[in-house]
Amino acid sequence: MARVLLKPKRDKSVKNRHPWIFSGAVQEVRGEVSDGDIVEVADSGNNWLARGYYNSRSQIVVRLLTWDDSDRLDAAFFRKRVREAVERRRDLLYDPQTNAFRLVFSEADRLPGLVADLYGDFVIVQCDTLGIERWKDAVLDTLMETLSPRGVFERSDTESRHSHEGLAPSVGLRRGKEPPPLVSVRERGIAFDVDIRQGQKTGFYLDQRENRIRAARFCAGKDVLDAFAYTGGFAAHALAAGAARITLIDSSESSLSLAERNLARIQTQGKTDYLHGNVFQALRDLGQRRRRYDVVILDPPKLAPAQGAVERAARGYKDLNLHALRLLRPGGILVTFSCSGLVDAALFQKVVFGASADTGRAVQILYRLSQSPDHPVLLFCPESEYLKGLICRAID
Ligand code: SAH
């Protein structure tokens, strides 16, 4: 097995069990290695540190899987890791109200590059790296054995798979039966149809589950704006909790039509408006028309994809939050998120502070939110924390 030797003083993160080795930290590679192979990692003095998989095409040249020398990285190892991740979701597996959640969350479940989501009777798998691609059969077999789904469908079509790992998309049925065009799921008793083939991510924003439930508690009897609504996740929970009226905005027409279908199941007669358009503009337009809301939800896409984009993203988040605050009635609630990993909780709070200061509205924080626990944060890998949110009240 080839051995990757690190440069002097570049072993600290490995010793701290961070799973990534950047190409700049590598002194030399001893032995024959192909992209996707398992390699040993050693410090500059050739002392063994860890073991993981290799891809010379990626900036993250090694993703580490074990720091225990007795672990052999074979199919049995990957099977065990998948079984353990599923086992940690027991509470959700036995929750009769919810049958859609994440089964495997990549680095945070010590399976870098692998995401697996459960949608009712089907499992959707996403392989983001060449290293995990090699073990796909073991992963797929284990998911079939442990969960007995009707089918396992692959949605390995992420941008990073192509741009960072040099892999072509891989999409299609992998085990069992073909899923229907829309897969029906339940989230805390609320039914959703999910487009697992064309939908964003693997079809649904499972990371927002707990936050949707929490936000809904503020919506009974209220006039709500759901900005970046996608297929109506927040809106459905708000309506089920008794929202009086809700406006959904999204730039994707197909997402809004699926939202309409999802909300139709709930008592929505005359309570819903759909606005197809750009939220940045729509918030301004609504403000000019003096439209006001009791609750505004802002769940934008990732605005900071790279370090160089953080400042610009912060300006974007500020713009959204500022215009959202202006739309709130006195005492109104702002539910606001950032899913940019590079915008940390402190910066995000600063951004909302800036919006509060500029509007002159006094804002209280009621809750600080994160991703749902089926998307855990591994302390060894702070990058596994990406979603942050605030529920605020404008009290002036
Ligand atoms: N809140 C949703 C998830 C939102 S994902 C839920 O709980 O399911 C972000 C959404 O923003 C996507 O649906 C995307 O189509 C939409 N979007 C991205 N940029 C936008 C823009 N500038 N204006 C309006 N919608 C946008």
CSV table of C-alpha atoms and ligand atoms in Angstrom, one decimal:
chain,number,residue,atom,x,y,z
A,1,MET,CA,0.0,0.0,0.0
A,2,ALA,CA,1.4,3.4,-0.9
A,3,ARG,CA,2.4,5.8,1.8
A,4,VAL,CA,1.8,9.6,1.9
A,5,LEU,CA,4.4,11.4,3.9
A,6,LEU,CA,3.5,14.9,5.2
A,7,LYS,CA,5.7,17.9,5.3
A,8,PRO,CA,7.3,18.7,8.7
A,9,LYS,CA,4.8,20.4,11.1
A,10,ARG,CA,1.9,19.5,8.8
A,11,ASP,CA,0.6,16.6,10.9
A,12,LYS,CA,-1.2,18.6,13.6
A,13,SER,CA,-4.7,18.4,12.0
A,14,VAL,CA,-4.2,14.7,11.3
A,15,LYS,CA,-3.3,14.1,15.0
A,16,ASN,CA,-6.4,16.1,15.9
A,17,ARG,CA,-8.4,13.7,13.7
A,18,HIS,CA,-9.4,16.1,11.1
A,19,PRO,CA,-10.3,13.9,8.1
A,20,TRP,CA,-8.8,16.1,5.3
A,21,ILE,CA,-5.2,16.3,3.9
A,22,PHE,CA,-4.7,19.1,1.5
A,23,SER,CA,-2.2,18.6,-1.4
A,24,GLY,CA,0.0,21.4,0.0
A,25,ALA,CA,0.7,19.4,3.2
A,26,VAL,CA,2.2,16.4,1.3
A,27,GLN,CA,5.9,15.9,1.1
A,28,GLU,CA,6.0,12.8,-1.1
A,29,VAL,CA,4.1,9.7,-2.0
A,30,ARG,CA,6.0,6.5,-1.7
A,31,GLY,CA,4.9,3.5,-3.7
A,32,GLU,CA,2.5,3.0,-6.5
A,33,VAL,CA,-0.9,4.6,-6.1
A,34,SER,CA,-3.9,5.2,-8.3
A,35,ASP,CA,-6.6,7.7,-7.7
A,36,GLY,CA,-9.3,6.2,-5.4
A,37,ASP,CA,-6.8,3.8,-3.7
A,38,ILE,CA,-6.4,3.4,0.1
A,39,VAL,CA,-3.2,4.9,1.4
A,40,GLU,CA,-1.2,5.1,4.6
A,41,VAL,CA,-0.4,8.5,6.0
A,42,ALA,CA,2.7,9.2,8.0
A,43,ASP,CA,4.4,12.3,9.4
A,44,SER,CA,7.7,13.6,8.0
A,45,GLY,CA,9.6,11.2,10.1
A,46,ASN,CA,7.7,8.3,8.6
A,47,ASN,CA,5.7,7.5,11.7
A,48,TRP,CA,2.3,6.0,10.8
A,49,LEU,CA,-0.7,8.3,11.6
A,50,ALA,CA,-3.8,7.2,9.8
A,51,ARG,CA,-5.3,5.6,6.7
A,52,GLY,CA,-7.7,6.9,4.1
A,53,TYR,CA,-8.4,7.2,0.4
A,54,TYR,CA,-6.5,9.1,-2.2
A,55,ASN,CA,-7.3,11.3,-5.2
A,56,SER,CA,-4.5,13.3,-6.8
A,57,ARG,CA,-7.1,15.4,-8.7
A,58,SER,CA,-8.7,16.8,-5.6
A,59,GLN,CA,-7.3,19.6,-3.4
A,60,ILE,CA,-8.2,17.3,-0.6
A,61,VAL,CA,-5.7,14.6,-1.7
A,62,VAL,CA,-6.5,12.2,1.1
A,63,ARG,CA,-9.7,11.8,3.2
A,64,LEU,CA,-9.0,9.8,6.3
A,65,LEU,CA,-11.1,7.0,7.5
A,66,THR,CA,-9.2,5.5,10.5
A,67,TRP,CA,-6.6,6.4,13.0
A,68,ASP,CA,-6.5,2.8,14.3
A,69,ASP,CA,-3.8,0.7,12.8
A,70,SER,CA,-5.7,-2.5,13.2
A,71,ASP,CA,-8.6,-1.3,10.9
A,72,ARG,CA,-8.3,-2.8,7.5
A,73,LEU,CA,-10.1,-0.7,4.9
A,74,ASP,CA,-12.0,-3.4,3.1
A,75,ALA,CA,-15.7,-3.9,2.2
A,76,ALA,CA,-16.4,-5.2,5.7
A,77,PHE,CA,-15.1,-1.9,7.1
A,78,PHE,CA,-17.4,0.2,4.9
A,79,ARG,CA,-20.3,-2.1,5.6
A,80,LYS,CA,-19.8,-1.7,9.3
A,81,ARG,CA,-19.6,2.1,9.1
A,82,VAL,CA,-22.8,2.3,7.1
A,83,ARG,CA,-24.6,-0.1,9.6
A,84,GLU,CA,-23.4,2.1,12.5
A,85,ALA,CA,-24.6,5.3,10.9
A,86,VAL,CA,-28.1,3.8,10.3
A,87,GLU,CA,-28.1,2.4,13.9
A,88,ARG,CA,-27.5,5.9,15.3
A,89,ARG,CA,-30.8,7.0,13.6
A,90,ARG,CA,-32.9,4.4,15.5
A,91,ASP,CA,-35.1,7.1,17.1
A,92,LEU,CA,-36.0,8.3,13.7
A,93,LEU,CA,-36.4,4.9,12.2
A,94,TYR,CA,-39.1,4.1,14.8
A,95,ASP,CA,-40.8,7.5,14.6
A,96,PRO,CA,-44.2,6.9,13.1
A,97,GLN,CA,-44.6,10.5,12.2
A,98,THR,CA,-41.5,10.9,10.1
A,99,ASN,CA,-40.1,8.7,7.4
A,100,ALA,CA,-37.7,11.0,5.6
A,101,PHE,CA,-34.3,11.8,7.0
A,102,ARG,CA,-30.6,11.5,6.4
A,103,LEU,CA,-29.1,8.1,7.1
A,104,VAL,CA,-25.4,8.8,6.4
A,105,PHE,CA,-23.9,12.3,6.6
A,106,SER,CA,-20.4,12.0,5.0
A,107,GLU,CA,-17.5,13.2,7.2
A,108,ALA,CA,-19.8,13.6,10.2
A,109,ASP,CA,-20.6,9.8,10.1
A,110,ARG,CA,-17.0,9.0,9.3
A,111,LEU,CA,-17.8,8.1,5.7
A,112,PRO,CA,-16.4,11.0,3.8
A,113,GLY,CA,-18.0,11.6,0.4
A,114,LEU,CA,-21.1,9.5,1.1
A,115,VAL,CA,-24.6,10.8,1.7
A,116,ALA,CA,-27.6,8.5,2.0
A,117,ASP,CA,-31.2,9.7,2.6
A,118,LEU,CA,-34.3,7.8,3.4
A,119,TYR,CA,-37.5,8.8,1.6
A,120,GLY,CA,-40.2,6.5,2.8
A,121,ASP,CA,-39.7,3.2,1.0
A,122,PHE,CA,-36.7,4.4,-0.9
A,123,VAL,CA,-33.1,5.2,-0.2
A,124,ILE,CA,-31.2,7.9,-2.2
A,125,VAL,CA,-27.5,7.7,-2.3
A,126,GLN,CA,-25.0,10.4,-3.3
A,127,CYS,CA,-21.3,9.6,-3.8
A,128,ASP,CA,-19.3,12.7,-4.0
A,129,THR,CA,-15.7,11.3,-4.2
A,130,LEU,CA,-13.8,8.7,-6.2
A,131,GLY,CA,-12.6,7.2,-2.9
A,132,ILE,CA,-16.2,6.3,-1.8
A,133,GLU,CA,-17.2,5.4,-5.4
A,134,ARG,CA,-14.9,2.4,-5.1
A,135,TRP,CA,-16.9,1.0,-2.2
A,136,LYS,CA,-20.3,1.8,-3.7
A,137,ASP,CA,-21.4,-1.9,-4.0
A,138,ALA,CA,-20.7,-2.6,-0.4
A,139,VAL,CA,-22.6,0.6,0.6
A,140,LEU,CA,-25.6,-0.3,-1.6
A,141,ASP,CA,-25.8,-3.9,-0.4
A,142,THR,CA,-25.6,-2.8,3.3
A,143,LEU,CA,-28.4,-0.3,2.9
A,144,MET,CA,-30.6,-2.9,1.2
A,145,GLU,CA,-29.8,-5.4,4.0
A,146,THR,CA,-30.3,-3.1,7.0
A,147,LEU,CA,-33.3,-1.1,5.8
A,148,SER,CA,-35.0,-3.4,3.2
A,149,PRO,CA,-36.2,-0.5,1.2
A,150,ARG,CA,-38.2,-1.0,-2.0
A,151,GLY,CA,-35.3,0.5,-4.0
A,152,VAL,CA,-32.0,2.3,-3.8
A,153,PHE,CA,-31.6,5.2,-6.3
A,154,GLU,CA,-28.3,7.0,-7.0
A,155,ARG,CA,-28.2,10.8,-7.3
A,156,SER,CA,-24.5,11.3,-7.7
A,157,ASP,CA,-24.8,14.5,-9.8
A,158,THR,CA,-23.3,17.2,-7.5
A,159,GLU,CA,-21.2,20.0,-8.9
A,160,SER,CA,-18.3,19.2,-6.6
A,161,ARG,CA,-18.1,15.6,-7.8
A,162,HIS,CA,-17.3,16.9,-11.2
A,163,SER,CA,-15.3,20.0,-10.4
A,164,HIS,CA,-13.3,18.7,-7.4
A,165,GLU,CA,-13.0,15.0,-8.1
A,166,GLY,CA,-13.1,14.8,-11.9
A,167,LEU,CA,-16.1,12.3,-11.9
A,168,ALA,CA,-19.0,12.1,-14.4
A,169,PRO,CA,-22.5,12.1,-12.9
A,170,SER,CA,-24.0,8.7,-12.0
A,171,VAL,CA,-27.7,8.7,-11.7
A,172,GLY,CA,-30.2,5.8,-11.8
A,173,LEU,CA,-31.7,2.8,-10.0
A,174,ARG,CA,-29.0,0.7,-8.2
A,175,ARG,CA,-31.0,-1.9,-6.2
A,176,GLY,CA,-34.6,-3.1,-6.0
A,177,LYS,CA,-37.5,-1.3,-7.6
A,178,GLU,CA,-37.7,1.9,-9.6
A,179,PRO,CA,-39.2,4.7,-7.4
A,180,PRO,CA,-42.3,6.5,-8.7
A,181,PRO,CA,-42.0,10.0,-10.3
A,182,LEU,CA,-42.9,11.5,-6.9
A,183,VAL,CA,-42.1,9.7,-3.6
A,184,SER,CA,-44.5,10.3,-0.8
A,185,VAL,CA,-43.1,11.0,2.6
A,186,ARG,CA,-44.2,12.2,6.1
A,187,GLU,CA,-42.4,14.8,8.2
A,188,ARG,CA,-43.9,15.1,11.7
A,189,GLY,CA,-47.2,13.8,10.3
A,190,ILE,CA,-47.2,16.2,7.3
A,191,ALA,CA,-47.2,14.6,3.8
A,192,PHE,CA,-44.9,15.8,1.1
A,193,ASP,CA,-44.3,14.5,-2.4
A,194,VAL,CA,-40.6,14.5,-3.3
A,195,ASP,CA,-39.0,14.6,-6.7
A,196,ILE,CA,-36.0,12.5,-6.0
A,197,ARG,CA,-34.8,12.5,-9.7
A,198,GLN,CA,-34.9,16.3,-10.5
A,199,GLY,CA,-35.3,17.9,-7.1
A,200,GLN,CA,-32.6,19.9,-5.4
A,201,LYS,CA,-30.1,18.0,-3.2
A,202,THR,CA,-31.6,14.5,-3.1
A,203,GLY,CA,-35.1,16.0,-3.4
A,204,PHE,CA,-35.9,17.6,0.0
A,205,TYR,CA,-34.1,19.8,2.5
A,206,LEU,CA,-34.1,17.3,5.3
A,207,ASP,CA,-31.6,19.4,7.3
A,208,GLN,CA,-34.4,21.9,8.0
A,209,ARG,CA,-36.9,19.4,9.5
A,210,GLU,CA,-36.6,20.5,13.2
A,211,ASN,CA,-36.4,24.2,12.2
A,212,ARG,CA,-39.6,23.9,10.2
A,213,ILE,CA,-41.4,22.4,13.2
A,214,ARG,CA,-40.0,25.1,15.5
A,215,ALA,CA,-40.8,28.0,13.1
A,216,ALA,CA,-44.4,26.7,12.7
A,217,ARG,CA,-45.1,27.4,16.3
A,218,PHE,CA,-44.9,31.1,15.6
A,219,CYS,CA,-47.4,30.9,12.7
A,220,ALA,CA,-50.8,30.1,14.2
A,221,GLY,CA,-53.3,32.8,13.1
A,222,LYS,CA,-50.5,34.7,11.4
A,223,ASP,CA,-49.8,36.2,8.0
A,224,VAL,CA,-46.6,34.5,6.8
A,225,LEU,CA,-44.0,35.1,4.1
A,226,ASP,CA,-42.0,32.0,3.1
A,227,ALA,CA,-39.1,33.3,1.0
A,228,PHE,CA,-37.0,30.7,-0.8
A,229,ALA,CA,-39.9,28.3,-0.3
A,230,TYR,CA,-38.8,25.4,-2.6
A,231,THR,CA,-41.5,22.7,-2.4
A,232,GLY,CA,-43.3,24.3,0.6
A,233,GLY,CA,-41.5,22.7,3.6
A,234,PHE,CA,-41.8,25.7,5.9
A,235,ALA,CA,-45.2,26.7,4.4
A,236,ALA,CA,-46.8,23.3,5.0
A,237,HIS,CA,-45.8,23.2,8.6
A,238,ALA,CA,-47.0,26.8,9.1
A,239,LEU,CA,-50.4,26.1,7.5
A,240,ALA,CA,-50.8,22.9,9.5
A,241,ALA,CA,-50.0,24.9,12.7
A,242,GLY,CA,-52.9,27.3,11.7
A,243,ALA,CA,-51.3,30.1,9.7
A,244,ALA,CA,-54.0,32.5,8.4
A,245,ARG,CA,-52.3,33.3,5.2
A,246,ILE,CA,-49.0,32.4,3.5
A,247,THR,CA,-47.1,33.8,0.5
A,248,LEU,CA,-44.4,31.6,-1.0
A,249,ILE,CA,-41.6,33.0,-3.2
A,250,ASP,CA,-39.2,31.0,-5.3
A,251,SER,CA,-37.3,31.4,-8.5
A,252,SER,CA,-38.0,27.8,-9.6
A,253,GLU,CA,-41.3,27.3,-11.2
A,254,SER,CA,-41.2,23.6,-10.9
A,255,SER,CA,-40.5,23.8,-7.1
A,256,LEU,CA,-43.5,26.1,-6.7
A,257,SER,CA,-45.8,23.8,-8.5
A,258,LEU,CA,-44.7,20.9,-6.3
A,259,ALA,CA,-45.2,23.2,-3.3
A,260,GLU,CA,-48.8,23.9,-4.5
A,261,ARG,CA,-49.4,20.2,-4.7
A,262,ASN,CA,-48.0,19.6,-1.2
A,263,LEU,CA,-50.0,22.4,0.3
A,264,ALA,CA,-53.2,21.3,-1.4
A,265,ARG,CA,-53.4,18.4,1.1
A,266,ILE,CA,-53.7,20.9,4.0
A,267,GLN,CA,-56.8,23.1,4.5
A,268,THR,CA,-55.5,26.0,2.3
A,269,GLN,CA,-58.7,27.5,0.7
A,270,GLY,CA,-57.7,31.0,-0.3
A,271,LYS,CA,-54.8,31.1,2.2
A,272,THR,CA,-51.9,30.7,-0.2
A,273,ASP,CA,-50.2,33.0,-2.7
A,274,TYR,CA,-47.4,31.9,-5.0
A,275,LEU,CA,-44.8,34.4,-6.2
A,276,HIS,CA,-42.5,33.2,-8.9
A,277,GLY,CA,-39.4,35.5,-8.9
A,278,ASN,CA,-36.2,36.7,-7.3
A,279,VAL,CA,-36.5,37.1,-3.5
A,280,PHE,CA,-34.0,40.0,-3.5
A,281,GLN,CA,-36.4,42.0,-5.8
A,282,ALA,CA,-39.6,40.6,-4.4
A,283,LEU,CA,-38.9,41.8,-0.9
A,284,ARG,CA,-38.3,45.4,-2.2
A,285,ASP,CA,-41.5,45.2,-4.3
A,286,LEU,CA,-43.6,44.0,-1.4
A,287,GLY,CA,-42.1,46.8,0.8
A,288,GLN,CA,-43.0,49.4,-1.8
A,289,ARG,CA,-46.6,48.1,-1.9
A,290,ARG,CA,-46.7,48.4,1.9
A,291,ARG,CA,-47.4,44.8,2.3
A,292,ARG,CA,-46.7,43.7,5.9
A,293,TYR,CA,-46.3,40.3,7.5
A,294,ASP,CA,-46.3,38.8,11.0
A,295,VAL,CA,-43.7,36.2,10.2
A,296,VAL,CA,-41.0,36.2,7.5
A,297,ILE,CA,-38.9,33.1,6.7
A,298,LEU,CA,-35.7,33.5,4.8
A,299,ASP,CA,-34.0,30.3,3.7
A,300,PRO,CA,-31.7,31.3,0.8
A,301,PRO,CA,-29.4,28.9,-1.0
A,302,LYS,CA,-25.7,28.9,-0.2
A,303,LEU,CA,-24.5,32.4,-1.0
A,304,ALA,CA,-20.8,31.7,-0.1
A,305,PRO,CA,-19.5,28.7,-2.1
A,306,ALA,CA,-15.8,29.7,-1.6
A,307,GLN,CA,-13.7,31.7,0.9
A,308,GLY,CA,-13.3,34.5,-1.7
A,309,ALA,CA,-17.1,34.9,-1.8
A,310,VAL,CA,-17.7,35.4,1.9
A,311,GLU,CA,-17.8,39.2,1.9
A,312,ARG,CA,-20.1,39.3,-1.0
A,313,ALA,CA,-22.3,36.7,0.6
A,314,ALA,CA,-22.4,38.7,3.8
A,315,ARG,CA,-23.7,41.7,1.9
A,316,GLY,CA,-26.3,39.4,0.3
A,317,TYR,CA,-27.5,38.1,3.6
A,318,LYS,CA,-27.6,41.6,5.0
A,319,ASP,CA,-29.7,42.8,2.1
A,320,LEU,CA,-32.2,40.0,2.6
A,321,ASN,CA,-32.5,40.4,6.3
A,322,LEU,CA,-32.8,44.2,6.1
A,323,HIS,CA,-35.7,44.1,3.6
A,324,ALA,CA,-37.3,41.2,5.5
A,325,LEU,CA,-37.2,43.3,8.7
A,326,ARG,CA,-38.9,46.2,6.9
A,327,LEU,CA,-41.8,43.9,6.0
A,328,LEU,CA,-42.5,42.9,9.6
A,329,ARG,CA,-45.4,44.2,11.6
A,330,PRO,CA,-44.4,45.4,15.1
A,331,GLY,CA,-43.7,42.3,17.2
A,332,GLY,CA,-43.2,40.3,14.1
A,333,ILE,CA,-41.0,37.2,13.8
A,334,LEU,CA,-38.0,36.8,11.5
A,335,VAL,CA,-36.8,33.2,10.9
A,336,THR,CA,-33.5,33.6,9.1
A,337,PHE,CA,-30.9,31.1,7.8
A,338,SER,CA,-27.5,30.7,6.2
A,339,CYS,CA,-26.4,27.4,4.9
A,340,SER,CA,-23.0,28.7,3.9
A,341,GLY,CA,-20.4,26.8,6.0
A,342,LEU,CA,-17.9,29.6,5.5
A,343,VAL,CA,-20.3,32.1,7.1
A,344,ASP,CA,-20.0,31.1,10.8
A,345,ALA,CA,-22.6,31.8,13.5
A,346,ALA,CA,-20.8,34.9,14.8
A,347,LEU,CA,-20.6,36.5,11.3
A,348,PHE,CA,-24.2,35.5,10.6
A,349,GLN,CA,-25.4,37.2,13.8
A,350,LYS,CA,-23.3,40.3,12.9
A,351,VAL,CA,-25.1,40.4,9.6
A,352,VAL,CA,-28.5,40.3,11.2
A,353,PHE,CA,-27.3,42.9,13.7
A,354,GLY,CA,-26.3,45.1,10.7
A,355,ALA,CA,-29.8,44.8,9.2
A,356,SER,CA,-31.4,45.6,12.6
A,357,ALA,CA,-29.2,48.7,13.0
A,358,ASP,CA,-29.9,49.9,9.5
A,359,THR,CA,-33.6,49.6,9.8
A,360,GLY,CA,-33.6,51.0,13.4
A,361,ARG,CA,-35.7,48.0,14.5
A,362,ALA,CA,-34.8,46.5,17.9
A,363,VAL,CA,-34.4,42.7,17.4
A,364,GLN,CA,-34.4,40.0,20.0
A,365,ILE,CA,-33.0,36.5,19.4
A,366,LEU,CA,-35.4,33.9,20.6
A,367,TYR,CA,-33.7,30.8,19.2
A,368,ARG,CA,-30.4,29.8,17.6
A,369,LEU,CA,-30.9,27.0,15.2
A,370,SER,CA,-28.7,24.5,13.5
A,371,GLN,CA,-29.0,21.5,11.2
A,372,SER,CA,-31.3,18.6,12.3
A,373,PRO,CA,-29.5,15.9,14.3
A,374,ASP,CA,-29.6,13.4,11.5
A,375,HIS,CA,-27.0,15.9,10.0
A,376,PRO,CA,-24.7,15.8,13.0
A,377,VAL,CA,-21.6,18.0,13.5
A,378,LEU,CA,-18.4,16.1,14.1
A,379,LEU,CA,-16.2,18.1,16.4
A,380,PHE,CA,-13.1,16.8,14.7
A,381,CYS,CA,-14.5,18.3,11.4
A,382,PRO,CA,-15.9,21.7,12.1
A,383,GLU,CA,-16.7,22.0,8.4
A,384,SER,CA,-19.6,19.5,9.0
A,385,GLU,CA,-21.4,22.4,10.6
A,386,TYR,CA,-22.9,24.5,7.9
A,387,LEU,CA,-26.5,25.5,8.7
A,388,LYS,CA,-27.3,28.2,11.1
A,389,GLY,CA,-30.4,30.1,11.8
A,390,LEU,CA,-32.0,32.6,14.2
A,391,ILE,CA,-35.6,33.1,15.2
A,392,CYS,CA,-35.9,36.8,16.0
A,393,ARG,CA,-38.6,39.2,17.1
A,394,ALA,CA,-38.7,42.8,16.1
A,395,ILE,CA,-40.0,44.4,19.3
A,396,ASP,CA,-40.3,48.1,18.5
B,1,SAH,N1,-37.0,26.4,2.6
B,1,SAH,C1,-36.9,25.3,1.6
B,1,SAH,C2,-35.6,25.1,1.1
B,1,SAH,C3,-35.0,26.3,0.3
B,1,SAH,S1,-33.7,26.0,-0.7
B,1,SAH,C4,-37.5,24.1,2.3
B,1,SAH,O1,-37.6,24.1,3.6
B,1,SAH,O2,-37.6,23.1,1.6
B,1,SAH,C5,-33.5,27.5,-1.5
B,1,SAH,C6,-34.5,27.8,-2.6
B,1,SAH,O3,-34.2,29.1,-3.1
B,1,SAH,C7,-34.5,26.9,-3.8
B,1,SAH,O4,-35.8,26.4,-4.0
B,1,SAH,C8,-34.2,27.8,-5.0
B,1,SAH,O5,-34.9,27.5,-6.1
B,1,SAH,C9,-34.5,29.1,-4.5
B,1,SAH,N2,-33.8,30.3,-5.0
B,1,SAH,C10,-32.4,30.4,-5.2
B,1,SAH,N3,-32.1,31.7,-5.5
B,1,SAH,C11,-33.3,32.4,-5.5
B,1,SAH,C12,-33.6,33.8,-5.7
B,1,SAH,N4,-32.7,34.7,-5.9
B,1,SAH,N5,-34.9,34.1,-5.6
B,1,SAH,C13,-35.9,33.2,-5.3
B,1,SAH,N6,-35.6,31.9,-5.1
B,1,SAH,C14,-34.3,31.5,-5.1
